[in-house]
mmCIF file of C-alpha atoms and ligand atoms in Angstrom:
data_model
loop_
_atom_site.group_PDB
_atom_site.id
_atom_site.type_symbol
_atom_site.label_atom_id
_atom_site.label_comp_id
_atom_site.label_asym_id
_atom_site.label_seq_id
_atom_site.Cartn_x
_atom_site.Cartn_y
_atom_site.Cartn_z
ATOM 1 C CA UNK A 669 31.613 -25.799 -0.561
ATOM 2 C CA UNK A 670 31.336 -24.449 2.971
ATOM 3 C CA UNK A 671 30.788 -20.696 2.901
ATOM 4 C CA UNK A 672 31.205 -20.512 6.670
ATOM 5 C CA UNK A 673 34.943 -20.919 6.293
ATOM 6 C CA UNK A 674 35.246 -17.931 3.982
ATOM 7 C CA UNK A 675 36.236 -14.774 5.804
ATOM 8 C CA UNK A 676 33.947 -11.770 5.885
ATOM 9 C CA UNK A 677 36.653 -9.693 4.202
ATOM 10 C CA UNK A 678 36.648 -12.035 1.196
ATOM 11 C CA UNK A 679 32.843 -12.110 1.008
ATOM 12 C CA UNK A 680 32.907 -8.306 1.032
ATOM 13 C CA UNK A 681 35.201 -8.291 -2.008
ATOM 14 C CA UNK A 682 33.256 -10.883 -4.013
ATOM 15 C CA UNK A 683 30.570 -8.533 -5.418
ATOM 16 C CA UNK A 684 33.348 -6.415 -6.897
ATOM 17 C CA UNK A 685 34.950 -9.468 -8.577
ATOM 18 C CA UNK A 686 31.499 -10.394 -9.827
ATOM 19 C CA UNK A 687 30.957 -6.938 -11.334
ATOM 20 C CA UNK A 688 34.320 -6.916 -13.130
ATOM 21 C CA UNK A 689 33.862 -10.450 -14.420
ATOM 22 C CA UNK A 690 30.398 -9.512 -15.711
ATOM 23 C CA UNK A 691 31.910 -6.595 -17.620
ATOM 24 C CA UNK A 692 34.618 -8.872 -19.064
ATOM 25 C CA UNK A 693 31.942 -11.313 -20.222
ATOM 26 C CA UNK A 694 30.103 -8.489 -21.956
ATOM 27 C CA UNK A 695 33.332 -7.565 -23.713
ATOM 28 C CA UNK A 696 33.609 -11.175 -24.896
ATOM 29 C CA UNK A 697 36.699 -11.984 -22.782
ATOM 30 C CA UNK A 698 36.812 -15.722 -22.116
ATOM 31 C CA UNK A 699 39.808 -15.983 -19.833
ATOM 32 C CA UNK A 700 41.964 -13.689 -17.795
ATOM 33 C CA UNK A 701 45.134 -14.011 -15.744
ATOM 34 C CA UNK A 702 45.327 -12.814 -12.161
ATOM 35 C CA UNK A 703 47.832 -10.179 -13.349
ATOM 36 C CA UNK A 704 45.420 -8.762 -15.939
ATOM 37 C CA UNK A 705 42.544 -8.817 -13.461
ATOM 38 C CA UNK A 706 44.843 -7.147 -10.948
ATOM 39 C CA UNK A 707 45.576 -4.288 -13.350
ATOM 40 C CA UNK A 708 41.900 -3.749 -14.063
ATOM 41 C CA UNK A 709 40.725 -3.930 -10.467
ATOM 42 C CA UNK A 710 43.707 -2.248 -8.784
ATOM 43 C CA UNK A 711 44.015 -5.165 -6.391
ATOM 44 C CA UNK A 712 47.308 -7.072 -6.168
ATOM 45 C CA UNK A 713 47.489 -10.298 -8.181
ATOM 46 C CA UNK A 714 48.444 -12.180 -5.036
ATOM 47 C CA UNK A 715 45.334 -10.883 -3.256
ATOM 48 C CA UNK A 716 43.213 -12.093 -6.173
ATOM 49 C CA UNK A 717 44.866 -15.522 -6.135
ATOM 50 C CA UNK A 718 44.496 -15.727 -2.375
ATOM 51 C CA UNK A 719 40.830 -14.709 -2.483
ATOM 52 C CA UNK A 720 39.900 -17.075 -5.257
ATOM 53 C CA UNK A 721 41.899 -19.935 -3.736
ATOM 54 C CA UNK A 722 39.343 -19.895 -0.937
ATOM 55 C CA UNK A 723 37.000 -21.644 -3.307
ATOM 56 C CA UNK A 724 39.456 -24.234 -4.428
ATOM 57 C CA UNK A 725 40.992 -21.813 -6.943
ATOM 58 C CA UNK A 726 39.287 -21.659 -10.291
ATOM 59 C CA UNK A 727 42.480 -20.715 -12.096
ATOM 60 C CA UNK A 728 44.977 -22.888 -13.904
ATOM 61 C CA UNK A 729 48.672 -22.227 -14.198
ATOM 62 C CA UNK A 730 49.403 -20.687 -17.597
ATOM 63 C CA UNK A 731 45.722 -20.417 -18.503
ATOM 64 C CA UNK A 732 44.353 -17.961 -15.953
ATOM 65 C CA UNK A 733 40.745 -17.871 -14.978
ATOM 66 C CA UNK A 734 37.803 -18.923 -17.087
ATOM 67 C CA UNK A 735 35.708 -15.753 -16.838
ATOM 68 C CA UNK A 736 32.210 -17.186 -17.194
ATOM 69 C CA UNK A 737 32.969 -20.153 -14.939
ATOM 70 C CA UNK A 738 34.326 -17.888 -12.216
ATOM 71 C CA UNK A 739 31.403 -15.484 -12.670
ATOM 72 C CA UNK A 740 28.900 -18.294 -12.188
ATOM 73 C CA UNK A 741 30.748 -19.794 -9.225
ATOM 74 C CA UNK A 742 30.850 -16.426 -7.452
ATOM 75 C CA UNK A 743 27.127 -16.028 -8.137
ATOM 76 C CA UNK A 744 26.542 -19.379 -6.440
ATOM 77 C CA UNK A 745 28.649 -18.384 -3.440
ATOM 78 C CA UNK A 746 26.746 -15.096 -3.132
ATOM 79 C CA UNK A 747 23.444 -16.912 -3.535
ATOM 80 C CA UNK A 748 22.466 -14.723 -6.481
ATOM 81 C CA UNK A 749 22.055 -17.689 -8.797
ATOM 82 C CA UNK A 750 18.657 -18.015 -7.103
ATOM 83 C CA UNK A 751 15.697 -15.653 -6.988
ATOM 84 C CA UNK A 752 15.125 -13.667 -3.795
ATOM 85 C CA UNK A 753 11.762 -12.058 -3.183
ATOM 86 C CA UNK A 754 11.979 -8.625 -1.633
ATOM 87 C CA UNK A 755 9.564 -6.027 -0.281
ATOM 88 C CA UNK A 756 10.103 -2.383 0.598
ATOM 89 C CA UNK A 757 8.658 -0.972 3.820
ATOM 90 C CA UNK A 758 8.174 2.778 3.440
ATOM 91 C CA UNK A 759 7.264 4.055 -0.022
ATOM 92 C CA UNK A 760 8.687 7.551 0.414
ATOM 93 C CA UNK A 761 11.601 9.141 -1.416
ATOM 94 C CA UNK A 762 14.117 6.407 -0.734
ATOM 95 C CA UNK A 763 11.717 3.464 -1.029
ATOM 96 C CA UNK A 764 10.519 4.714 -4.405
ATOM 97 C CA UNK A 765 14.077 5.361 -5.593
ATOM 98 C CA UNK A 766 14.981 1.736 -4.810
ATOM 99 C CA UNK A 767 11.838 0.496 -6.549
ATOM 100 C CA UNK A 768 12.744 2.562 -9.599
ATOM 101 C CA UNK A 769 16.078 0.848 -10.023
ATOM 102 C CA UNK A 770 15.589 -2.020 -12.433
ATOM 103 C CA UNK A 771 18.995 -3.632 -12.052
ATOM 104 C CA UNK A 772 18.244 -5.476 -8.822
ATOM 105 C CA UNK A 773 16.049 -7.842 -10.815
ATOM 106 C CA UNK A 774 18.952 -8.711 -13.087
ATOM 107 C CA UNK A 775 20.726 -9.936 -9.950
ATOM 108 C CA UNK A 776 17.716 -12.057 -8.951
ATOM 109 C CA UNK A 777 16.215 -9.664 -6.403
ATOM 110 C CA UNK A 778 12.535 -9.417 -7.290
ATOM 111 C CA UNK A 779 10.740 -6.462 -5.705
ATOM 112 C CA UNK A 780 7.299 -7.898 -5.065
ATOM 113 C CA UNK A 781 5.645 -4.889 -3.436
ATOM 114 C CA UNK A 782 5.946 -1.831 -1.254
ATOM 115 C CA UNK A 783 4.118 -1.075 1.987
ATOM 116 C CA UNK A 784 3.230 2.192 3.619
ATOM 117 C CA UNK A 785 0.971 3.663 6.291
ATOM 118 C CA UNK A 786 0.101 6.735 4.235
ATOM 119 C CA UNK A 787 -3.352 6.120 2.683
ATOM 120 C CA UNK A 788 -2.564 8.568 -0.145
ATOM 121 C CA UNK A 789 0.160 6.250 -1.437
ATOM 122 C CA UNK A 790 -1.857 3.013 -1.339
ATOM 123 C CA UNK A 791 -2.686 1.602 -4.759
ATOM 124 C CA UNK A 792 -0.069 3.684 -6.546
ATOM 125 C CA UNK A 793 2.594 1.888 -8.538
ATOM 126 C CA UNK A 794 6.261 2.632 -9.093
ATOM 127 C CA UNK A 795 7.702 0.931 -12.185
ATOM 128 C CA UNK A 796 4.789 -1.487 -11.953
ATOM 129 C CA UNK A 797 5.430 -2.235 -8.283
ATOM 130 C CA UNK A 798 2.309 -1.689 -6.181
ATOM 131 C CA UNK A 799 2.139 0.089 -2.825
ATOM 132 C CA UNK A 800 0.024 -1.917 -0.367
ATOM 133 C CA UNK A 801 -1.455 -0.986 3.019
ATOM 134 C CA UNK A 802 0.582 -2.160 5.975
ATOM 135 C CA UNK A 803 -2.401 -4.265 7.171
ATOM 136 C CA UNK A 804 -1.706 -6.667 4.301
ATOM 137 C CA UNK A 805 1.917 -7.197 5.273
ATOM 138 C CA UNK A 806 1.643 -10.549 7.044
ATOM 139 C CA UNK A 807 -0.457 -12.316 4.435
ATOM 140 C CA UNK A 808 1.614 -10.833 1.596
ATOM 141 C CA UNK A 809 4.893 -12.078 3.090
ATOM 142 C CA UNK A 810 3.478 -15.575 3.502
ATOM 143 C CA UNK A 811 1.830 -15.750 0.084
ATOM 144 C CA UNK A 812 4.823 -14.373 -1.808
ATOM 145 C CA UNK A 813 7.626 -16.236 -0.072
ATOM 146 C CA UNK A 814 9.311 -12.961 0.882
ATOM 147 C CA UNK A 815 12.792 -13.408 2.320
ATOM 148 C CA UNK A 816 14.160 -9.867 2.324
ATOM 149 C CA UNK A 817 12.654 -6.554 3.471
ATOM 150 C CA UNK A 818 14.182 -3.163 2.775
ATOM 151 C CA UNK A 819 13.433 -0.786 5.653
ATOM 152 C CA UNK A 820 13.025 2.773 4.420
ATOM 153 C CA UNK A 821 10.870 4.223 7.185
ATOM 154 C CA UNK A 822 11.693 6.753 9.932
ATOM 155 C CA UNK A 823 14.121 5.349 12.482
ATOM 156 C CA UNK A 824 11.658 5.683 15.376
ATOM 157 C CA UNK A 825 9.492 2.988 13.736
ATOM 158 C CA UNK A 826 12.263 0.762 12.438
ATOM 159 C CA UNK A 827 12.871 -1.606 15.361
ATOM 160 C CA UNK A 828 9.178 -2.343 15.902
ATOM 161 C CA UNK A 829 8.671 -2.943 12.187
ATOM 162 C CA UNK A 830 11.751 -5.167 11.935
ATOM 163 C CA UNK A 831 10.444 -7.355 14.783
ATOM 164 C CA UNK A 832 7.091 -7.647 13.037
ATOM 165 C CA UNK A 833 8.741 -8.605 9.765
ATOM 166 C CA UNK A 834 10.759 -11.311 11.492
ATOM 167 C CA UNK A 835 7.672 -12.697 13.221
ATOM 168 C CA UNK A 836 6.001 -12.897 9.775
ATOM 169 C CA UNK A 837 8.912 -14.946 8.424
ATOM 170 C CA UNK A 838 11.332 -12.441 6.883
ATOM 171 C CA UNK A 839 14.904 -13.717 7.145
ATOM 172 C CA UNK A 840 16.921 -10.680 6.083
ATOM 173 C CA UNK A 841 16.612 -6.940 6.597
ATOM 174 C CA UNK A 842 18.214 -4.398 4.302
ATOM 175 C CA UNK A 843 18.250 -1.579 6.816
ATOM 176 C CA UNK A 844 18.363 2.017 5.605
ATOM 177 C CA UNK A 845 16.887 3.544 8.766
ATOM 178 C CA UNK A 846 19.582 5.190 10.812
ATOM 179 C CA UNK A 847 19.341 2.876 13.776
ATOM 180 C CA UNK A 848 20.927 -0.385 14.876
ATOM 181 C CA UNK A 849 18.428 -3.221 15.007
ATOM 182 C CA UNK A 850 18.463 -5.796 17.790
ATOM 183 C CA UNK A 851 17.129 -8.935 16.185
ATOM 184 C CA UNK A 852 17.523 -12.691 16.731
ATOM 185 C CA UNK A 853 20.865 -14.112 15.609
ATOM 186 C CA UNK A 854 19.324 -16.087 12.761
ATOM 187 C CA UNK A 855 18.121 -12.874 11.078
ATOM 188 C CA UNK A 856 20.584 -11.253 8.707
ATOM 189 C CA UNK A 857 20.855 -7.474 8.748
ATOM 190 C CA UNK A 858 22.772 -5.421 6.231
ATOM 191 C CA UNK A 859 22.964 -1.738 7.142
ATOM 192 C CA UNK A 860 23.292 0.797 4.347
ATOM 193 C CA UNK A 861 24.082 4.321 5.427
ATOM 194 C CA UNK A 862 24.946 6.806 2.729
ATOM 195 C CA UNK A 863 25.740 9.498 5.272
ATOM 196 C CA UNK A 864 28.324 7.262 6.970
ATOM 197 C CA UNK A 865 29.913 6.693 3.603
ATOM 198 C CA UNK A 866 29.933 10.471 3.064
ATOM 199 C CA UNK A 867 31.536 10.984 6.468
ATOM 200 C CA UNK A 868 34.319 8.576 5.496
ATOM 201 C CA UNK A 869 34.734 10.559 2.302
ATOM 202 C CA UNK A 870 34.830 13.750 4.332
ATOM 203 C CA UNK A 871 37.537 12.263 6.566
ATOM 204 C CA UNK A 872 39.616 11.316 3.545
ATOM 205 C CA UNK A 873 39.248 14.672 1.847
ATOM 206 C CA UNK A 874 39.953 16.524 5.108
ATOM 207 C CA UNK A 875 43.109 14.518 5.700
ATOM 208 C CA UNK A 876 44.384 14.642 2.154
ATOM 209 C CA UNK A 877 47.976 15.729 1.769
ATOM 210 C CA UNK A 878 47.506 18.715 -0.518
ATOM 211 C CA UNK A 879 51.250 19.171 -0.904
ATOM 212 C CA UNK A 880 51.001 22.814 0.116
HETATM 213 P P1 LIG B 513 10.067 9.795 3.428
HETATM 214 O O1 LIG B 513 9.448 10.573 4.500
HETATM 215 O O2 LIG B 513 10.039 10.303 2.035
HETATM 216 O O3 LIG B 513 9.445 8.310 3.410
HETATM 217 C C1 LIG B 513 9.172 7.562 4.555
HETATM 218 C C2 LIG B 513 7.902 6.759 4.277
HETATM 219 O O4 LIG B 513 7.726 5.828 5.336
HETATM 220 C C3 LIG B 513 6.649 7.611 4.197
HETATM 221 O O5 LIG B 513 5.957 7.342 2.989
HETATM 222 C C4 LIG B 513 5.854 7.190 5.429
HETATM 223 O O6 LIG B 513 4.465 7.257 5.225
HETATM 224 C C5 LIG B 513 6.320 5.768 5.613
HETATM 225 N N1 LIG B 513 6.147 5.221 6.952
HETATM 226 C C6 LIG B 513 6.283 5.838 8.142
HETATM 227 N N2 LIG B 513 6.059 4.973 9.147
HETATM 228 C C7 LIG B 513 5.787 3.781 8.582
HETATM 229 C C8 LIG B 513 5.469 2.503 9.090
HETATM 230 N N3 LIG B 513 5.423 2.249 10.394
HETATM 231 N N4 LIG B 513 5.221 1.509 8.212
HETATM 232 C C9 LIG B 513 5.276 1.727 6.874
HETATM 233 N N5 LIG B 513 5.553 2.921 6.337
HETATM 234 C C10 LIG B 513 5.830 3.936 7.172
HETATM 235 O O7 LIG B 513 11.568 9.550 3.914
HETATM 236 P P2 LIG B 513 12.822 9.070 3.042
HETATM 237 O O8 LIG B 513 13.609 10.220 2.618
HETATM 238 O O9 LIG B 513 12.365 8.088 2.020
HETATM 239 O O10 LIG B 513 13.669 8.306 4.152
HETATM 240 C C11 LIG B 513 13.171 7.112 4.711
HETATM 241 C C12 LIG B 513 14.126 6.576 5.773
HETATM 242 O O11 LIG B 513 15.369 6.264 5.188
HETATM 243 C C13 LIG B 513 14.447 7.566 6.898
HETATM 244 O O12 LIG B 513 14.610 6.837 8.093
HETATM 245 C C14 LIG B 513 15.744 8.195 6.474
HETATM 246 O O13 LIG B 513 16.502 8.682 7.549
HETATM 247 C C15 LIG B 513 16.409 7.004 5.838
HETATM 248 N N6 LIG B 513 17.410 7.321 4.818
HETATM 249 C C16 LIG B 513 18.526 6.565 4.861
HETATM 250 C C17 LIG B 513 19.487 6.738 3.947
HETATM 251 C C18 LIG B 513 20.664 5.846 4.034
HETATM 252 O O14 LIG B 513 21.636 6.030 3.344
HETATM 253 N N7 LIG B 513 20.619 4.845 4.854
HETATM 254 C C19 LIG B 513 19.423 7.732 2.884
HETATM 255 C C20 LIG B 513 18.173 8.458 2.897
HETATM 256 C C21 LIG B 513 17.214 8.254 3.849
#
């Protein structure tokens, strides 16, 4: 299967399919039609069929989709059937909140450690995850096969830190700092900005037809 041919729009929708299928599995549902999935997810059945046809279509006429098969195939496409080692740079409010969330591990994202420049934080643990001094970053990344770094430091330091991380072998940055990172093309960056999401919400609520 060649993921390169799958459009970004489809990839963006896959985690949502994955979440719904996981819930169906927990409810003991073994198979589901695109119409039933459509009702649950509020996505048209044709969109679902179109999306899932990208992967050769896991459905069968008159049978629907095998929930656990589809769930596992989507996991493979998303690469979450494998373990990814992750570190957090910046053990402040946001870094600690991420470390406190146990569910990432269920998806195969193992938080191996946190790093900070504040000596008062060094040696502390958050849900068993230790905060290390930034001086240990390079050796830690190499010894722990770290692929992903979450950046939760002030934006003024983000670019410099991201470049360092890449030079130490990190392949993907989960960027929470409010700045766009200019990194080599073979480094993957996923920006997460809660305030941008809130602004979109603000736009929607401001432009709502209140019927008055
Ligand atoms: P905070 O001040 O509580 O934590 C920042 C931590 O980074 C501190 O512990 C500090 O010692 C450490 N730090 C500073 N420079 C560093 C460096 N060069 N290397 C390693 N550690 C360093 O701040 P908070 O609230 O946790 O926010 C962190 C960042 O995340 C900020 O840039 C903030 O704007 C951003 N943020 C982004 C959100 C989003 O939705 N994307 C939401 C909330 C915060």
